[in-house]
GROMACS .gro file of C-alpha atoms in nm:
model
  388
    1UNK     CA    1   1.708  -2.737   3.742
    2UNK     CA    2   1.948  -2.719   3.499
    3UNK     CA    3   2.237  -2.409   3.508
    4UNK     CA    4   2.399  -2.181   3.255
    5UNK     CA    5   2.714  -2.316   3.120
    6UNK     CA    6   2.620  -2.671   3.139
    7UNK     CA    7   2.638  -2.772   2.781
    8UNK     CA    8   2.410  -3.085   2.851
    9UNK     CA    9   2.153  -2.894   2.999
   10UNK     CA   10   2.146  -2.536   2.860
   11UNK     CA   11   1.859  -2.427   2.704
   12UNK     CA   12   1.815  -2.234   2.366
   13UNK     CA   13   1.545  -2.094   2.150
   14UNK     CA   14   1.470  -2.288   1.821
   15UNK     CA   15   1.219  -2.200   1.585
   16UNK     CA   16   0.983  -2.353   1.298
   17UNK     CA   17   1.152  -2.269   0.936
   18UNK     CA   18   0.951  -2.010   0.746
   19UNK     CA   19   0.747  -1.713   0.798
   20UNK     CA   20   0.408  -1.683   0.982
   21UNK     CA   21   0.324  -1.397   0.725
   22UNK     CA   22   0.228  -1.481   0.356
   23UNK     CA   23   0.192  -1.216   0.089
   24UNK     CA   24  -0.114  -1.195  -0.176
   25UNK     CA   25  -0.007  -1.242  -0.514
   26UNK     CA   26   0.051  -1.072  -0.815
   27UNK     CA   27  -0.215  -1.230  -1.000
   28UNK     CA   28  -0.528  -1.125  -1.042
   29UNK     CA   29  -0.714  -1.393  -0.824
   30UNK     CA   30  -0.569  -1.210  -0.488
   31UNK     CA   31  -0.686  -0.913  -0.638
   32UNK     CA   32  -1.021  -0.927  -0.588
   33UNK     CA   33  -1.258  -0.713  -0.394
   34UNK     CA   34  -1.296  -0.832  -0.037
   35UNK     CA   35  -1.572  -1.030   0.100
   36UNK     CA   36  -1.721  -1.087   0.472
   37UNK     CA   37  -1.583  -1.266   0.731
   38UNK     CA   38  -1.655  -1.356   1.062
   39UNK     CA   39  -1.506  -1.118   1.328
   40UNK     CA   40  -1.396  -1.321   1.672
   41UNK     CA   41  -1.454  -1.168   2.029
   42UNK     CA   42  -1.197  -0.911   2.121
   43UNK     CA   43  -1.023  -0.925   1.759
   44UNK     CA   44  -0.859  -0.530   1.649
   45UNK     CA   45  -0.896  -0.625   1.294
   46UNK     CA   46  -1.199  -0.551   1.091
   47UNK     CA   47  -1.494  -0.771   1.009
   48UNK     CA   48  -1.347  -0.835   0.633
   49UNK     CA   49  -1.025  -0.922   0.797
   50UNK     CA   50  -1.117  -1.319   0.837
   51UNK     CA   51  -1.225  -1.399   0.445
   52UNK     CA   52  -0.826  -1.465   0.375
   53UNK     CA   53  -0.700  -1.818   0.495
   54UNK     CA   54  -0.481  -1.775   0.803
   55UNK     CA   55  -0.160  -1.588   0.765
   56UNK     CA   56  -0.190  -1.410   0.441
   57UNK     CA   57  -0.290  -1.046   0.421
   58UNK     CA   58  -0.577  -0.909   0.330
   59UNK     CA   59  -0.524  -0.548   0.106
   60UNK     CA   60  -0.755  -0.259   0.082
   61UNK     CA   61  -0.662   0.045  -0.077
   62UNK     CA   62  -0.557   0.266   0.286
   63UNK     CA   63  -0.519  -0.039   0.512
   64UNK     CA   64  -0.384  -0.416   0.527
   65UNK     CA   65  -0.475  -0.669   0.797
   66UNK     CA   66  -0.394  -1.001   0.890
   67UNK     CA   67  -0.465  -1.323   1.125
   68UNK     CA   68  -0.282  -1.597   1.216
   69UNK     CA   69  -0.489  -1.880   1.422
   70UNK     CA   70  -0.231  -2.082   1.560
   71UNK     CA   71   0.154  -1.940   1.565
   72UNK     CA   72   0.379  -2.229   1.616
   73UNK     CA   73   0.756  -2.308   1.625
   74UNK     CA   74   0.870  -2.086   1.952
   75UNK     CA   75   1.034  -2.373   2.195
   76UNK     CA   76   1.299  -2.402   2.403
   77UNK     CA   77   1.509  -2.711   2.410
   78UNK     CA   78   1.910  -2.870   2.477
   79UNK     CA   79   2.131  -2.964   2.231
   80UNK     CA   80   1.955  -3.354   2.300
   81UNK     CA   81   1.617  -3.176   2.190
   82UNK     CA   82   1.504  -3.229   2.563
   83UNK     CA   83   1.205  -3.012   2.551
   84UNK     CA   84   1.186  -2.679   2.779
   85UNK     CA   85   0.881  -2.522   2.710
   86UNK     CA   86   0.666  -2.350   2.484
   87UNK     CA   87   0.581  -1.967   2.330
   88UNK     CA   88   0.313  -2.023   2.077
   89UNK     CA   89   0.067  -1.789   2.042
   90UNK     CA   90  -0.340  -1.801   1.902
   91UNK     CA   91  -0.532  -1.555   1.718
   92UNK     CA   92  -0.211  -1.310   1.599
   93UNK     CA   93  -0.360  -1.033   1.426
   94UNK     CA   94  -0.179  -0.706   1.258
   95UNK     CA   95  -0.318  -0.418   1.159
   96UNK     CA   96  -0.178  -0.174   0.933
   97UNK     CA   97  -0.362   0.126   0.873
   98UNK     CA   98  -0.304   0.498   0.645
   99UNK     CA   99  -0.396   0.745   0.884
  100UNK     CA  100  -0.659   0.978   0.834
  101UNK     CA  101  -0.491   1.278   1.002
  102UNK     CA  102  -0.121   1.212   0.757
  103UNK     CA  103  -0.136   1.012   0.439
  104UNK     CA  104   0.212   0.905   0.437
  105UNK     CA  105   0.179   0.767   0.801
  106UNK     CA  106   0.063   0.433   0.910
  107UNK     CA  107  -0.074   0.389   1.215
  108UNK     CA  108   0.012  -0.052   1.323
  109UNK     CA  109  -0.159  -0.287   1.593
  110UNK     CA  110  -0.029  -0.558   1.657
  111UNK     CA  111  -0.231  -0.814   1.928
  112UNK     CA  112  -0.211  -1.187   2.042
  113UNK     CA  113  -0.284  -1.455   2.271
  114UNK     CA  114   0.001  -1.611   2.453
  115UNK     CA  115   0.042  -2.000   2.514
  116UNK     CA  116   0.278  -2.067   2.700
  117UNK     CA  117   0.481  -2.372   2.893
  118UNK     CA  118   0.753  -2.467   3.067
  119UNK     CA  119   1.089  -2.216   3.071
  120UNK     CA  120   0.875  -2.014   2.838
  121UNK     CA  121   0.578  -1.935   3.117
  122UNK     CA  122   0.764  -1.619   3.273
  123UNK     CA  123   0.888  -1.426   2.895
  124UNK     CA  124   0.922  -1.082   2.789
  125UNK     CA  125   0.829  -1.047   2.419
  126UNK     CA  126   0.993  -0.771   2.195
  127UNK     CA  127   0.790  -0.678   1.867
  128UNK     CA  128   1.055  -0.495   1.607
  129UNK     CA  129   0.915  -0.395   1.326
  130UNK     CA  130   1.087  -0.303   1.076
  131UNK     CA  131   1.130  -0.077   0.762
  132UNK     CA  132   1.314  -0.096   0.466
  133UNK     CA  133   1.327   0.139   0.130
  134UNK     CA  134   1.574   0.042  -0.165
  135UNK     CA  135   1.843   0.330  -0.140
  136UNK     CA  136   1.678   0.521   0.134
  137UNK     CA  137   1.705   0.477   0.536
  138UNK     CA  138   1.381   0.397   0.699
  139UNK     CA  139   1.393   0.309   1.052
  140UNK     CA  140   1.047   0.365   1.322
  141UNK     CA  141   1.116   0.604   1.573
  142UNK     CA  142   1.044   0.368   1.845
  143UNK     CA  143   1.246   0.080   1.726
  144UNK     CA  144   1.042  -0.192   1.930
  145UNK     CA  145   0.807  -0.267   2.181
  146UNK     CA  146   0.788  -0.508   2.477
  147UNK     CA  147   0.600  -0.628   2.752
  148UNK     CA  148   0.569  -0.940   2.998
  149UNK     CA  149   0.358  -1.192   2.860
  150UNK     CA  150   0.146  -1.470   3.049
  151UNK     CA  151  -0.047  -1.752   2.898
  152UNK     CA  152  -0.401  -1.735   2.771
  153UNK     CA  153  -0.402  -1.366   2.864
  154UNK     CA  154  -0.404  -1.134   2.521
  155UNK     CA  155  -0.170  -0.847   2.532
  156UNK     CA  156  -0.159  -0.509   2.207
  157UNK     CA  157   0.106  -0.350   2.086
  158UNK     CA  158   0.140  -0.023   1.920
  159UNK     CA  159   0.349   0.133   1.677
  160UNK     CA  160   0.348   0.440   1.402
  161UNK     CA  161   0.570   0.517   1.077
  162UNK     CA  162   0.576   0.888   0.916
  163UNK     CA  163   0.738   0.833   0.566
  164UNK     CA  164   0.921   1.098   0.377
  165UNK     CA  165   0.725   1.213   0.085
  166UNK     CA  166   0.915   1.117  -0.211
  167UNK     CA  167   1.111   1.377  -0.470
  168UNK     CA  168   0.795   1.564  -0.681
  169UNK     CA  169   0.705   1.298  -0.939
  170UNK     CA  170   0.887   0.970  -0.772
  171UNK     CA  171   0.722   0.679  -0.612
  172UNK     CA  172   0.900   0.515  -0.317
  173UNK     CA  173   0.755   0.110  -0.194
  174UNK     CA  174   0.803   0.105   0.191
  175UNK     CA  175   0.838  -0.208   0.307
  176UNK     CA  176   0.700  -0.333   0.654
  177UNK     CA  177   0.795  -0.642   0.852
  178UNK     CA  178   0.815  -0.779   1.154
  179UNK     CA  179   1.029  -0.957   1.378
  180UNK     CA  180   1.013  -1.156   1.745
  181UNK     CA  181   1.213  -1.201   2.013
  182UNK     CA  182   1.222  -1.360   2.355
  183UNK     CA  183   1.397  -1.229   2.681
  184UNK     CA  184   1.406  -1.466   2.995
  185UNK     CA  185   1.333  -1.255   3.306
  186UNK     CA  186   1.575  -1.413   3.486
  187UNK     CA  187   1.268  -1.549   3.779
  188UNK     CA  188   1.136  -1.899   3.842
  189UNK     CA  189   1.139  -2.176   3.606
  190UNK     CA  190   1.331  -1.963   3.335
  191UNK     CA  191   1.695  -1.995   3.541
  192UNK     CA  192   1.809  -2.168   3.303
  193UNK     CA  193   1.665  -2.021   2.959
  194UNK     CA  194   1.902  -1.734   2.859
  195UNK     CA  195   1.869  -1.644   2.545
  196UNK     CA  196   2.065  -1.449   2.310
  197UNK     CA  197   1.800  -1.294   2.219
  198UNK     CA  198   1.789  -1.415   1.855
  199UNK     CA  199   1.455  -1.263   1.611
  200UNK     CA  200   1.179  -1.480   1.492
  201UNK     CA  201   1.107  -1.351   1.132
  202UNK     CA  202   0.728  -1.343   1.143
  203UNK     CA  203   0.660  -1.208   0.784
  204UNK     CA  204   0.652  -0.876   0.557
  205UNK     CA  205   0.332  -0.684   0.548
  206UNK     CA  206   0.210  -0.562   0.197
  207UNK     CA  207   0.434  -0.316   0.075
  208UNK     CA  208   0.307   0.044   0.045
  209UNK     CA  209   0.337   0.316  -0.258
  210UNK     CA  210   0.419   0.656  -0.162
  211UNK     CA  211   0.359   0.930  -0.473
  212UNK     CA  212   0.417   1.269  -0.504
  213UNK     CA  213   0.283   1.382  -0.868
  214UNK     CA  214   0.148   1.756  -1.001
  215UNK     CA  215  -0.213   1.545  -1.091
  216UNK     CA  216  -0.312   1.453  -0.771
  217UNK     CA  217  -0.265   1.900  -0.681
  218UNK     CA  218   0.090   1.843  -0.561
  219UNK     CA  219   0.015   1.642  -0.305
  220UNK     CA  220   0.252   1.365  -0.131
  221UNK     CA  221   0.040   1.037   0.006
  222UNK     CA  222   0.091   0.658   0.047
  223UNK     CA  223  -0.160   0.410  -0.046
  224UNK     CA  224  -0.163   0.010  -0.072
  225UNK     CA  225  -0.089  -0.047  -0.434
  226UNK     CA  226  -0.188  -0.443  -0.408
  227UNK     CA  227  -0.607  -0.359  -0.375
  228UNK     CA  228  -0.761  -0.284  -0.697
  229UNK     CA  229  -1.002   0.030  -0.724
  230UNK     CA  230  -1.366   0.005  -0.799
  231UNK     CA  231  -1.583   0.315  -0.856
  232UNK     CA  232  -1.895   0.223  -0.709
  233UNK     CA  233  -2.147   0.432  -0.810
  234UNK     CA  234  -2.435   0.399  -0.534
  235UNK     CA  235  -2.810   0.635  -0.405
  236UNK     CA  236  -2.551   0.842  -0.202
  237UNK     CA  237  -2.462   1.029  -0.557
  238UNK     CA  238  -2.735   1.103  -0.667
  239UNK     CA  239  -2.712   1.089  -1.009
  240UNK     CA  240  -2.959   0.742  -1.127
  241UNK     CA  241  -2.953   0.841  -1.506
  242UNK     CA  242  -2.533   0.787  -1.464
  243UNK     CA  243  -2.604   0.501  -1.349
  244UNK     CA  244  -2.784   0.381  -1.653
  245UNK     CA  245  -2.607   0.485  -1.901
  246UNK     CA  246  -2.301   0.326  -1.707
  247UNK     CA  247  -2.511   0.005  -1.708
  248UNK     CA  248  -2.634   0.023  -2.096
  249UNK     CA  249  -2.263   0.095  -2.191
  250UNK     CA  250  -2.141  -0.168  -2.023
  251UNK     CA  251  -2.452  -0.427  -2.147
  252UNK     CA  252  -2.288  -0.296  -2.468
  253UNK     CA  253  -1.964  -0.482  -2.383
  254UNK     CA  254  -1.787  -0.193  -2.342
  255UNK     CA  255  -1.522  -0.198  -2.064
  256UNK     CA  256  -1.474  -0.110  -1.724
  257UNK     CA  257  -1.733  -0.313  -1.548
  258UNK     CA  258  -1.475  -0.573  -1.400
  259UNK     CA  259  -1.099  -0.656  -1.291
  260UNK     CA  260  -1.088  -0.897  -1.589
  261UNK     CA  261  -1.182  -0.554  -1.832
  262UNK     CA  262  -1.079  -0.246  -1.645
  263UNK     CA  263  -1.028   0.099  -1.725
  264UNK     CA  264  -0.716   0.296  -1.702
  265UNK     CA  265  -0.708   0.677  -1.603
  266UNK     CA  266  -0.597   0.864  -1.911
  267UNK     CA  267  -0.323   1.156  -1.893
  268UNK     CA  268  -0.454   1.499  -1.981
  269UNK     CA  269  -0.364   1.441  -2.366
  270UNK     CA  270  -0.593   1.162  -2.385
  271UNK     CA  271  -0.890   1.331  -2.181
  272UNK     CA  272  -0.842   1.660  -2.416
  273UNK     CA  273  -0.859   1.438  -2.747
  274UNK     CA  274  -1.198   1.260  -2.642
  275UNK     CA  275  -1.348   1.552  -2.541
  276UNK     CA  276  -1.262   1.657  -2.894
  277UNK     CA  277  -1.463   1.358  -3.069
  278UNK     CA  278  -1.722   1.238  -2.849
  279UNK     CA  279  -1.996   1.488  -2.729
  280UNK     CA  280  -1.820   1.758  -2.958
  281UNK     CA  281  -2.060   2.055  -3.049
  282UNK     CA  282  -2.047   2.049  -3.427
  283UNK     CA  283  -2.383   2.043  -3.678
  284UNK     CA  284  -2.282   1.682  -3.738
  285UNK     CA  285  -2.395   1.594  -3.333
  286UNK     CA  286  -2.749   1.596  -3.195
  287UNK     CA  287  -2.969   1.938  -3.088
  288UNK     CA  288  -2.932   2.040  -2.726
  289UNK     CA  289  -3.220   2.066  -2.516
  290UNK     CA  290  -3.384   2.425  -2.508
  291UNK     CA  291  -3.341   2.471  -2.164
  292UNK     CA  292  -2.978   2.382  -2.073
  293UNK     CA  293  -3.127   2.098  -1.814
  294UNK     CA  294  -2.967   1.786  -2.032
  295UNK     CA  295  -2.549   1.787  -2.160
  296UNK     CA  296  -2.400   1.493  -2.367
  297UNK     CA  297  -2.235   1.222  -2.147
  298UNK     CA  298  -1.972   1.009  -2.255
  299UNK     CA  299  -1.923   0.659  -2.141
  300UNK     CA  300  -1.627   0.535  -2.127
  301UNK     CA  301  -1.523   0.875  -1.929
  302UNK     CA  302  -1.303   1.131  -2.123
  303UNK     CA  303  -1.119   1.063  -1.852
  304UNK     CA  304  -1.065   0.713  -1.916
  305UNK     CA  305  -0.782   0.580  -2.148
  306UNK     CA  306  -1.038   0.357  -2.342
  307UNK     CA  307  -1.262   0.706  -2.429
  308UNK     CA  308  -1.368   0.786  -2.785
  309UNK     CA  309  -0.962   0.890  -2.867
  310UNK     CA  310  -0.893   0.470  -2.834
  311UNK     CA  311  -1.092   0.460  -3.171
  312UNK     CA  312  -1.429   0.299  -3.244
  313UNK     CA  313  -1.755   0.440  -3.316
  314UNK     CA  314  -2.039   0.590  -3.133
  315UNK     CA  315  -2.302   0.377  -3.015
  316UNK     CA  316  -2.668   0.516  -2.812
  317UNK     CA  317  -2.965   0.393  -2.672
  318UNK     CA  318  -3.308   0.511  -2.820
  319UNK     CA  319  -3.521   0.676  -2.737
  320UNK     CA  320  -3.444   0.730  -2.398
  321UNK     CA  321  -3.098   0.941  -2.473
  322UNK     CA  322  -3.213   1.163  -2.728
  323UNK     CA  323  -2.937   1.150  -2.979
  324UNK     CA  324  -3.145   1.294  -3.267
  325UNK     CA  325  -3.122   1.567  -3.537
  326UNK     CA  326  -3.439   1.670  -3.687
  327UNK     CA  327  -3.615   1.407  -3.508
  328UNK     CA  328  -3.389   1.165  -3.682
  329UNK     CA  329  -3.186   0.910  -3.496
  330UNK     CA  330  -2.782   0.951  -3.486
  331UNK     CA  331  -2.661   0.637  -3.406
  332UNK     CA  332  -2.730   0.279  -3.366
  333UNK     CA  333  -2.733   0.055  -3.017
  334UNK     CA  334  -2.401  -0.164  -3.140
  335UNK     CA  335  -2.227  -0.376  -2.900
  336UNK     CA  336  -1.828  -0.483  -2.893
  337UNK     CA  337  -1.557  -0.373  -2.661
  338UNK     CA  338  -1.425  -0.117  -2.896
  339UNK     CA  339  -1.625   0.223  -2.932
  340UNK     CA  340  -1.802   0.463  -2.711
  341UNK     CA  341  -2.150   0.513  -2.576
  342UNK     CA  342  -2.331   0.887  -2.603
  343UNK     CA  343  -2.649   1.036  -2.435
  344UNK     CA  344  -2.822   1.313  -2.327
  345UNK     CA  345  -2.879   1.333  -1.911
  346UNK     CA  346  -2.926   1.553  -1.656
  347UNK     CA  347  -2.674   1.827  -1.676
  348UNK     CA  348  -2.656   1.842  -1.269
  349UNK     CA  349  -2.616   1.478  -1.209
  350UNK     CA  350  -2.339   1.493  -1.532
  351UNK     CA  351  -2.119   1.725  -1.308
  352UNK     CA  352  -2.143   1.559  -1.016
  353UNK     CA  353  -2.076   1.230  -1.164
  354UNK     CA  354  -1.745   1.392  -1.321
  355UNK     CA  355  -1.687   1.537  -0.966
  356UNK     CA  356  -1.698   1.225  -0.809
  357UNK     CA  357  -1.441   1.077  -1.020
  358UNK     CA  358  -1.170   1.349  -1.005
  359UNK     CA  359  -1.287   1.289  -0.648
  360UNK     CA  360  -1.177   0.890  -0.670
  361UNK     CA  361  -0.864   0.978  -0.868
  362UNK     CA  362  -0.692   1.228  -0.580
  363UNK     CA  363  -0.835   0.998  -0.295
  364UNK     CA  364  -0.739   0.660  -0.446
  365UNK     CA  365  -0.415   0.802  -0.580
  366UNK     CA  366  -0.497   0.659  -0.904
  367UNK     CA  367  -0.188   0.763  -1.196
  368UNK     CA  368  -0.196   0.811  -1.527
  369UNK     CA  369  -0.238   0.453  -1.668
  370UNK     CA  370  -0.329   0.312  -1.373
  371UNK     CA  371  -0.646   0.062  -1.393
  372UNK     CA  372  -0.981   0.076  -1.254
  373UNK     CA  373  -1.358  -0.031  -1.253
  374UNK     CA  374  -1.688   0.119  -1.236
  375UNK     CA  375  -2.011  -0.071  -1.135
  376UNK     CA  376  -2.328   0.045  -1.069
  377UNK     CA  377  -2.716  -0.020  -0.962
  378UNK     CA  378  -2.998   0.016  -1.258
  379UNK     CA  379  -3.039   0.329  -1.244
  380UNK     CA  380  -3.302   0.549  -1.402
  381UNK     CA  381  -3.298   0.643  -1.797
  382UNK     CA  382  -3.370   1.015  -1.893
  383UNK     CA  383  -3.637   1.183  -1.994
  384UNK     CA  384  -3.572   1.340  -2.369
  385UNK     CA  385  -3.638   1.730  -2.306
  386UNK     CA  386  -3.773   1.997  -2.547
  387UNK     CA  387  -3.460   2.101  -2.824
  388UNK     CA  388  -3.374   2.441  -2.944
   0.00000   0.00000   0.00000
C-alpha cells in the first residue's frame, strides 16, 4: 500500500472542471410555470422537482429544488494518474425552501447516494454551504455539516439561514451555494489518501430577494425572484362571474392572460387615476342596480398598471353586463390590447375578487411594476338586475 510522503505513490483528490449546479436563465423560456415530473423512491424533493433536465434548478416563488442523476469527477489518483478510487454520487437532490414559520429564513436539504471505490470506500463528506451578499456579511450559523459515508447507502443533510431584513425600502439578493469536501478517516484502504481537504464547487442555488417596503404593511420577507406569478383564479373563490369577465376581457386581447403579455402591479397613483375613469359614478356611466347586489368591475384591475389610466377606451359585453342608460347600450364589444373592459357583477364576488389580489400582492411580494398574470376557468356571466 502506498505511504504518505512517497511522491510516486501519494494520492490526491482531483476533480471534473465545472459545476454540478446550473442556473435557469434570464429569458423567458426558464420562466415558465412548472410542469409534472416523476418523483423517484425515497427522493426529499417534490413531485415537480424532476420536469428540469438534471442539474439545473427548478424555481417557484417560496422554494427552489434540484437533481442531479449522476455526480461525477470525485477520484483519487498519483501524480502518474494511477487510479485510487472513486466518490461519485447518484440521485443528488437540494432543497431550498422559505419557511412558513419566518419569511426571510430558508429552511435546505440536501440528500444523496454514495458510490464509492477504492481509497474513497471509507470517506467523511463535509457539505459547506455557503452565503454571500454584495457589501453585507452572510455566513450560516452552522458553517457545515458532515458525516461518514458508505456506498449505495443514501445519507441527508440539514441546514437553515435567517437573513437580516433589509433597510425599510431596500432589496438585498442572497446568494446560496454549495461546496464539497472529502476527509480520509485515516482506517483501511484510505492509509494512503490524505487529503488537504480541498472544496468541490458543486453550484449556486437561485438567488433569493429579500424586501422590506411600506406596500406590502411594513413587512420584511424573501421570496425567489426567478418564478413568475400567475393569479389563478379557481371554484375555491368563489366568484364565477370574475371569472368571465376575466375570460371575455382577455378574448378581447386585452393583457394579462400570459408571460408573453403580463400585467404589472401599479403604484397607488396609477390605481387612484383608474379608479377615476373607469367605473366612475358620473351621469355619463350606466344606472346601478336598485338593490345594491351588482357594482362596476374593471378589467384590467385598477390595480394593474395597464388599467383604464394606460389610455384606450371602454369596451363591454352585451347583454350580459348591463352597461346601459335608459335601456340604451354604452359601449361596444371592441377588441385590441389597448383599452379596458367594464361590467356589472355581483357586488360580493367583486370584493372578494379585489381581496384576493391585495391577498396575491403581500403573499407573492409582488412591487410596484413588477409583472404578473391572471388566468381563469369559464366562469359564469351575470344576470342584469332591476336599475334605480
Amino acid at each position: 500500500m502506498p505511504q504518505p510522503g512517497d511522491d510516486e505513490d501519494t494520492f490526491y483528490e482531483c476533480f471534473d472542471p465545472g459545476p454540478a449546479l446550473r442556473l435557469p436563465g434570464d429569458d423567458d423560456a426558464n420562466r415558465t410555470p412548472s410542469i409534472m415530473g416523476t418523483q423517484p423512491a425515497g427522493s426529499i424533493l417534490e413531485n415537480r422537482c424532476y420536469n428540469k433536465p438534471s442539474g439545473e434548478w427548478l424555481v417557484e416563488r417560496f422554494y427552489s429544488c434540484v437533481y442531479v442523476s449522476d455526480l461525477n469527477g470525485h477520484g483519487v489518483t498519483n501524480k502518474n494518474k494511477a487510479d485510487g478510487g472513486r466518490m461519485n454520487y447518484n440521485d443528488v437532490e437540494i432543497y431550498v425552501n422559505r419557511s412558513e414559520d419566518h419569511g426571510r429564513r430558508v429552511d435546505i436539504k440536501f440528500r444523496a447516494v454514495p458510490k464509492l471505490s477504492g481509497l474513497g470506500l471509507s470517506t467523511i463528506l463535509q457539505v459547506w454551504p455557503k452565503c454571500s451578499i454584495p457589501g453585507q456579511s452572510c455566513n450560516f450559523d452552522e458553517p457545515f455539516a458532515y458525516e461518514q459515508i458508505y456506498d449505495n447507502e443514501p445519507f441527508e443533510m440539514t441546514f437553515t439561514k435567517t437573513f437580516d431584513a433589509p433597510d425599510s425600502g431596500q432589496v438585498t439578493a442572497p446568494q446560496i451555494s454549495f461546496e464539497m469536501r472529502h476527509v480520509s478517516t485515516g482506517s483501511g484502504p484510505v492509509g494512503s489518501y490524505k487529503p488537504a481537504p480541498l472544496p468541490y464547487k458543486i453550484g449556486n442555488a437561485p438567488p433569493l430577494r429579500c424586501d422590506s417596503f411600506a406596500r406590502m404593511r411594513n413587512t420584511s420577507d424573501c421570496v425567489f425572484n426567478g418564478a413568475f406569478p400567475i393569479l389563478a383564479f379557481s371554484p375555491k373563490y368563489n366568484v364565477p362571474e370574475i371569472e368571465w369577465h376575466v375570460t371575455q376581457a382577455q378574448k378581447s386581447e386585452l393583457p394579462g392572460a400570459s408571460q408573453q403579455s403580463p400585467l404589472h402591479k401599479a403604484t397607488a397613483a396609477e390605481t387612484t387615476a383608474t379608479r377615476n375613469i373607469a367605473c366612475k359614478d358620473t351621469l355619463a356611466w350606466p344606472d346601478r342596480p336598485a338593490d345594491g347586489s351588482q357594482q362596476c368591475d374593471e378589467y384590467p384591475f385598477a390595480a394593474a398598471r395597464e388599467g383604464a389610466q394606460a389610455g384606450g377606451s371602454a369596451r363591454t359585453y352585451h347583454p350580459e353586463c348591463g352597461m346601459t342608460r335608459g335601456g340604451l347600450p354604452l359601449f361596444n364589444e371592441d377588441s385590441g390590447p389597448v383599452g379596458y373592459s367594464v361590467c356589472m357583477l355581483s357586488s360580493s364576488q367583486n370584493q372578494s375578487a379585489g381581496s384576493a389580489l391585495t391577498w396575491f400582492y403581500q403573499k407573492y411580494r409582488i412591487n410596484d411594476g413588477e409583472e404578473f398574470s391572471v388566468t381563469s376557468l369559464a366562469g359564469t356571466p351575470p344576470t342584469p338586475a332591476p336599475v334605480s
